[in-house]
GROMACS .gro file of C-alpha atoms in nm:
model
  224
    1LEU     CA    1  13.384   9.885   6.590
    2ALA     CA    2  13.217   9.547   6.544
    3LEU     CA    3  13.425   9.406   6.829
    4ALA     CA    4  13.330   9.695   7.055
    5ALA     CA    5  12.963   9.648   6.973
    6SER     CA    6  12.970   9.277   7.048
    7PHE     CA    7  13.153   9.339   7.375
    8SER     CA    8  12.899   9.594   7.495
    9ALA     CA    9  12.613   9.363   7.402
   10ALA     CA   10  12.777   9.080   7.597
   11ALA     CA   11  12.811   9.308   7.903
   12GLU     CA   12  12.436   9.369   7.906
   13LYS     CA   13  12.222   9.133   8.109
   14GLN     CA   14  11.847   9.087   8.067
   15LEU     CA   15  11.712   9.044   8.421
   16PHE     CA   16  11.359   8.943   8.315
   17ASN     CA   17  11.291   8.670   8.058
   18GLY     CA   18  10.946   8.804   7.965
   19LYS     CA   19  10.775   8.478   8.058
   20ASP     CA   20  10.801   8.410   8.431
   21LEU     CA   21  10.966   8.527   8.755
   22THR     CA   22  11.282   8.317   8.718
   23GLY     CA   23  11.561   8.500   8.902
   24TRP     CA   24  11.322   8.696   9.120
   25VAL     CA   25  11.161   8.633   9.461
   26GLY     CA   26  10.858   8.801   9.619
   27ASN     CA   27  10.507   8.739   9.750
   28PRO     CA   28  10.345   8.519   9.481
   29ALA     CA   29  10.001   8.651   9.575
   30LEU     CA   30  10.109   9.001   9.464
   31TRP     CA   31  10.351   8.944   9.175
   32SER     CA   32  10.292   8.772   8.842
   33VAL     CA   33  10.380   8.792   8.474
   34LYS     CA   34  10.121   8.897   8.217
   35ASP     CA   35  10.161   8.997   7.851
   36GLY     CA   36  10.540   9.003   7.876
   37ALA     CA   37  10.556   9.226   8.184
   38ILE     CA   38  10.614   9.177   8.556
   39VAL     CA   39  10.293   9.283   8.733
   40GLY     CA   40  10.268   9.387   9.097
   41LYS     CA   41   9.907   9.430   9.206
   42THR     CA   42   9.716   9.498   9.526
   43THR     CA   43   9.337   9.503   9.559
   44ALA     CA   44   9.094   9.620   9.826
   45GLU     CA   45   9.047   9.253   9.919
   46ALA     CA   46   9.421   9.173   9.913
   47PRO     CA   47   9.624   9.476  10.023
   48THR     CA   48   9.983   9.471  10.143
   49LYS     CA   49  10.029   9.571  10.508
   50GLY     CA   50  10.363   9.737  10.439
   51ASN     CA   51  10.576   9.811  10.134
   52THR     CA   52  10.684   9.484   9.978
   53PHE     CA   53  10.932   9.404   9.704
   54LEU     CA   54  11.016   9.165   9.423
   55ILE     CA   55  11.387   9.101   9.477
   56TRP     CA   56  11.637   9.008   9.206
   57LYS     CA   57  11.817   8.710   9.356
   58ASP     CA   58  12.089   8.643   9.099
   59GLY     CA   59  12.347   8.885   9.235
   60GLU     CA   60  12.424   9.230   9.373
   61VAL     CA   61  12.502   9.553   9.191
   62SER     CA   62  12.773   9.809   9.258
   63ASP     CA   63  12.865  10.035   8.964
   64PHE     CA   64  12.605   9.988   8.690
   65THR     CA   65  12.350  10.123   8.447
   66LEU     CA   66  11.997   9.984   8.469
   67THR     CA   67  11.726  10.054   8.212
   68PHE     CA   68  11.364   9.942   8.231
   69LYS     CA   69  11.014  10.036   8.123
   70TYR     CA   70  10.737  10.096   8.375
   71LYS     CA   71  10.360  10.147   8.366
   72MET     CA   72  10.114  10.250   8.639
   73THR     CA   73   9.744  10.168   8.682
   74PRO     CA   74   9.546  10.311   8.976
   75GLY     CA   75   9.299  10.071   9.138
   76ASP     CA   76   9.037  10.313   9.270
   77GLU     CA   77   8.913  10.674   9.255
   78LYS     CA   78   9.207  10.794   9.469
   79LYS     CA   79   9.430  10.729   9.165
   80THR     CA   80   9.728  10.643   9.382
   81VAL     CA   81  10.027  10.454   9.248
   82ASN     CA   82  10.368  10.473   9.415
   83SER     CA   83  10.656  10.246   9.325
   84GLY     CA   84  11.019  10.245   9.233
   85VAL     CA   85  11.329  10.037   9.185
   86GLN     CA   86  11.560   9.971   9.478
   87TYR     CA   87  11.933   9.949   9.413
   88ARG     CA   88  12.241   9.883   9.626
   89SER     CA   89  11.984   9.784   9.888
   90LYS     CA   90  11.974   9.524  10.165
   91VAL     CA   91  11.706   9.272  10.260
   92VAL     CA   92  11.583   9.363  10.610
   93ASP     CA   93  11.286   9.122  10.638
   94GLU     CA   94  11.326   8.809  10.429
   95ALA     CA   95  10.987   8.659  10.521
   96ASN     CA   96  10.795   8.964  10.400
   97PHE     CA   97  11.031   9.058  10.115
   98VAL     CA   98  11.125   9.397  10.261
   99VAL     CA   99  11.437   9.586  10.156
  100ALA     CA  100  11.603   9.913  10.258
  101GLY     CA  101  11.822  10.146  10.053
  102TYR     CA  102  11.838  10.373   9.752
  103GLN     CA  103  11.520  10.397   9.545
  104ALA     CA  104  11.456  10.542   9.201
  105ASP     CA  105  11.101  10.659   9.272
  106PHE     CA  106  10.797  10.696   9.047
  107GLU     CA  107  10.429  10.768   9.113
  108TYR     CA  108  10.097  10.853   8.949
  109GLY     CA  109  10.101  11.194   9.120
  110GLU     CA  110  10.293  11.505   9.018
  111LYS     CA  111  10.588  11.533   9.257
  112TYR     CA  112  10.799  11.227   9.327
  113SER     CA  113  10.871  11.056   8.995
  114GLY     CA  114  11.246  11.056   8.941
  115ILE     CA  115  11.353  11.154   9.292
  116LEU     CA  116  11.621  10.973   9.494
  117TYR     CA  117  11.462  10.828   9.807
  118GLU     CA  118  11.627  10.607  10.065
  119GLU     CA  119  11.371  10.349  10.176
  120LYS     CA  120  11.379  10.276  10.551
  121GLY     CA  121  11.678  10.509  10.572
  122ARG     CA  122  11.748  10.877  10.525
  123GLY     CA  123  11.433  10.958  10.327
  124ILE     CA  124  11.439  11.201  10.032
  125LEU     CA  125  11.797  11.277   9.926
  126ALA     CA  126  11.709  11.476   9.614
  127LEU     CA  127  11.387  11.613   9.471
  128ARG     CA  128  11.321  11.611   9.099
  129GLY     CA  129  11.524  11.870   8.912
  130GLN     CA  130  11.794  11.891   9.179
  131LYS     CA  131  12.167  11.837   9.169
  132VAL     CA  132  12.263  11.752   9.528
  133THR     CA  133  12.570  11.675   9.736
  134VAL     CA  134  12.503  11.454  10.040
  135ALA     CA  135  12.761  11.521  10.312
  136GLN     CA  136  12.839  11.354  10.643
  137SER     CA  137  12.683  11.504  10.956
  138ALA     CA  138  12.685  11.426  11.329
  139ASP     CA  139  12.356  11.235  11.286
  140PRO     CA  140  12.399  10.968  11.014
  141LYS     CA  141  12.020  10.962  10.963
  142LYS     CA  142  12.017  11.334  10.881
  143PRO     CA  143  12.297  11.407  10.635
  144THR     CA  144  12.372  11.757  10.511
  145LEU     CA  145  12.202  11.807  10.174
  146THR     CA  146  12.341  12.086   9.955
  147ILE     CA  147  12.166  12.176   9.630
  148THR     CA  148  12.448  12.257   9.390
  149GLY     CA  149  12.246  12.306   9.072
  150GLU     CA  150  11.954  12.191   8.859
  151THR     CA  151  11.907  11.899   8.623
  152GLY     CA  152  11.608  12.063   8.461
  153ASN     CA  153  11.263  12.204   8.526
  154SER     CA  154  11.056  11.971   8.746
  155ALA     CA  155  10.725  12.061   8.578
  156GLU     CA  156  10.872  11.999   8.230
  157ILE     CA  157  11.007  11.661   8.340
  158GLN     CA  158  10.664  11.572   8.482
  159ALA     CA  159  10.491  11.682   8.161
  160ALA     CA  160  10.702  11.429   7.965
  161ILE     CA  161  10.583  11.137   8.182
  162ASN     CA  162  10.306  10.923   8.036
  163LYS     CA  163  10.086  10.849   8.338
  164ASP     CA  164   9.877  10.584   8.165
  165GLY     CA  165  10.136  10.429   7.935
  166TRP     CA  166  10.490  10.298   7.930
  167ASN     CA  167  10.786  10.513   8.037
  168ASP     CA  168  11.162  10.460   8.010
  169TYR     CA  169  11.366  10.481   8.331
  170LYS     CA  170  11.744  10.477   8.357
  171ILE     CA  171  11.959  10.456   8.671
  172VAL     CA  172  12.333  10.523   8.653
  173ALA     CA  173  12.544  10.455   8.964
  174LYS     CA  174  12.922  10.500   8.972
  175GLY     CA  175  13.084  10.523   9.314
  176GLY     CA  176  12.896  10.790   9.506
  177HIS     CA  177  12.758  10.950   9.187
  178LEU     CA  178  12.393  10.858   9.122
  179GLN     CA  179  12.173  10.973   8.833
  180HIS     CA  180  11.811  10.899   8.741
  181LEU     CA  181  11.654  10.967   8.400
  182ILE     CA  182  11.292  10.931   8.289
  183ASN     CA  183  11.214  10.938   7.917
  184GLY     CA  184  11.563  11.074   7.852
  185LYS     CA  185  11.533  11.364   8.098
  186LEU     CA  186  11.781  11.379   8.389
  187THR     CA  187  11.566  11.397   8.702
  188VAL     CA  188  11.833  11.399   8.976
  189ASP     CA  189  12.213  11.409   8.993
  190VAL     CA  190  12.344  11.315   9.338
  191THR     CA  191  12.691  11.283   9.487
  192ASP     CA  192  12.669  11.090   9.815
  193GLU     CA  193  12.991  11.147  10.010
  194THR     CA  194  12.873  10.977  10.329
  195ALA     CA  195  12.980  10.652  10.490
  196GLU     CA  196  12.613  10.547  10.488
  197GLY     CA  197  12.590  10.571  10.110
  198ALA     CA  198  12.581  10.209   9.995
  199LYS     CA  199  12.827  10.106   9.726
  200LYS     CA  200  12.682   9.758   9.672
  201GLY     CA  201  12.356   9.569   9.728
  202VAL     CA  202  12.046   9.412   9.579
  203LEU     CA  203  11.800   9.528   9.315
  204ALA     CA  204  11.427   9.509   9.388
  205LEU     CA  205  11.093   9.633   9.252
  206GLN     CA  206  10.854   9.806   9.494
  207LEU     CA  207  10.484   9.749   9.552
  208HIS     CA  208  10.361  10.019   9.789
  209ALA     CA  209  10.115   9.986  10.077
  210GLY     CA  210   9.796  10.192  10.047
  211PRO     CA  211   9.501  10.198   9.807
  212PRO     CA  212   9.465   9.931   9.535
  213MET     CA  213   9.720   9.979   9.258
  214GLN     CA  214   9.911   9.804   8.984
  215VAL     CA  215  10.266   9.852   8.856
  216GLU     CA  216  10.426   9.683   8.556
  217PHE     CA  217  10.790   9.643   8.457
  218LYS     CA  218  10.954   9.508   8.142
  219GLU     CA  219  11.279   9.518   7.942
  220ILE     CA  220  11.490   9.527   8.260
  221VAL     CA  221  11.852   9.546   8.139
  222LEU     CA  222  12.162   9.566   8.360
  223SER     CA  223  12.501   9.685   8.232
  224GLU     CA  224  12.795   9.667   8.473
   0.00000   0.00000   0.00000
C-alpha cells in the first residue's frame, strides 16, 4: 500500500508553483500571480478584444485527470464572469494567445458552469446535467448529439457552486470519454465518437472578452 501511494503521488504533477507564471505563457498585461493564485483580470481601461488564454507550455495532455480550484470576481454591475479550462486544445493564434478545443466551462451566471464547450469549434457539446454521445455527421461542425441520460439535477449542481469563493473543479479524459465535476458533483458525462474529437493537445486557462472581470486559479494538479 505504501508503494502504491508513493507511485500515485509521483504520477501527480503540480502545474503551478504558487509564486510565478513559470511554465505558462500569456499576455503579461492580463495575467499575474497574487496571494498564491494565478489571476486573470480585465478592466474597463484594459479590456481584451477577444478571448485570450494563459497556456501551459510544458507539454500536452491526452488521457488525464486535472484538478484545480477557481474563484470569480465580477468587475462591474453586470456581474459577468465567464472562464474555463481548455484541454486537448490547439494554439490557433500564437501572438494573441488564442486556443481552440474542449473547454470545461464556468461562469458567474446560472447556466454554463460545468458544461462541455468546444471553443472556436462545435460549440456546446453537453449542457450541465447531461450524459451525451457525440456522433459523426455529414457536417463535422454539427455533430449528432444524443442525450443518453442525466448526471444530476442542473439546479442542484448550481446551488452547490460558491459564486464568490473557491470551488473545486475536476476534469477526467480517457479516450473519447470526458467528465467534468464541480465540488464533487458530476456536471457532464460525454462520449465523443467523432473524428474531430481531439485525443491530445494543450491545456490553457481562459480570460473572456466582455465586461471587466477577474478569475483566479490555484492548486492545478495533473495526473496522467
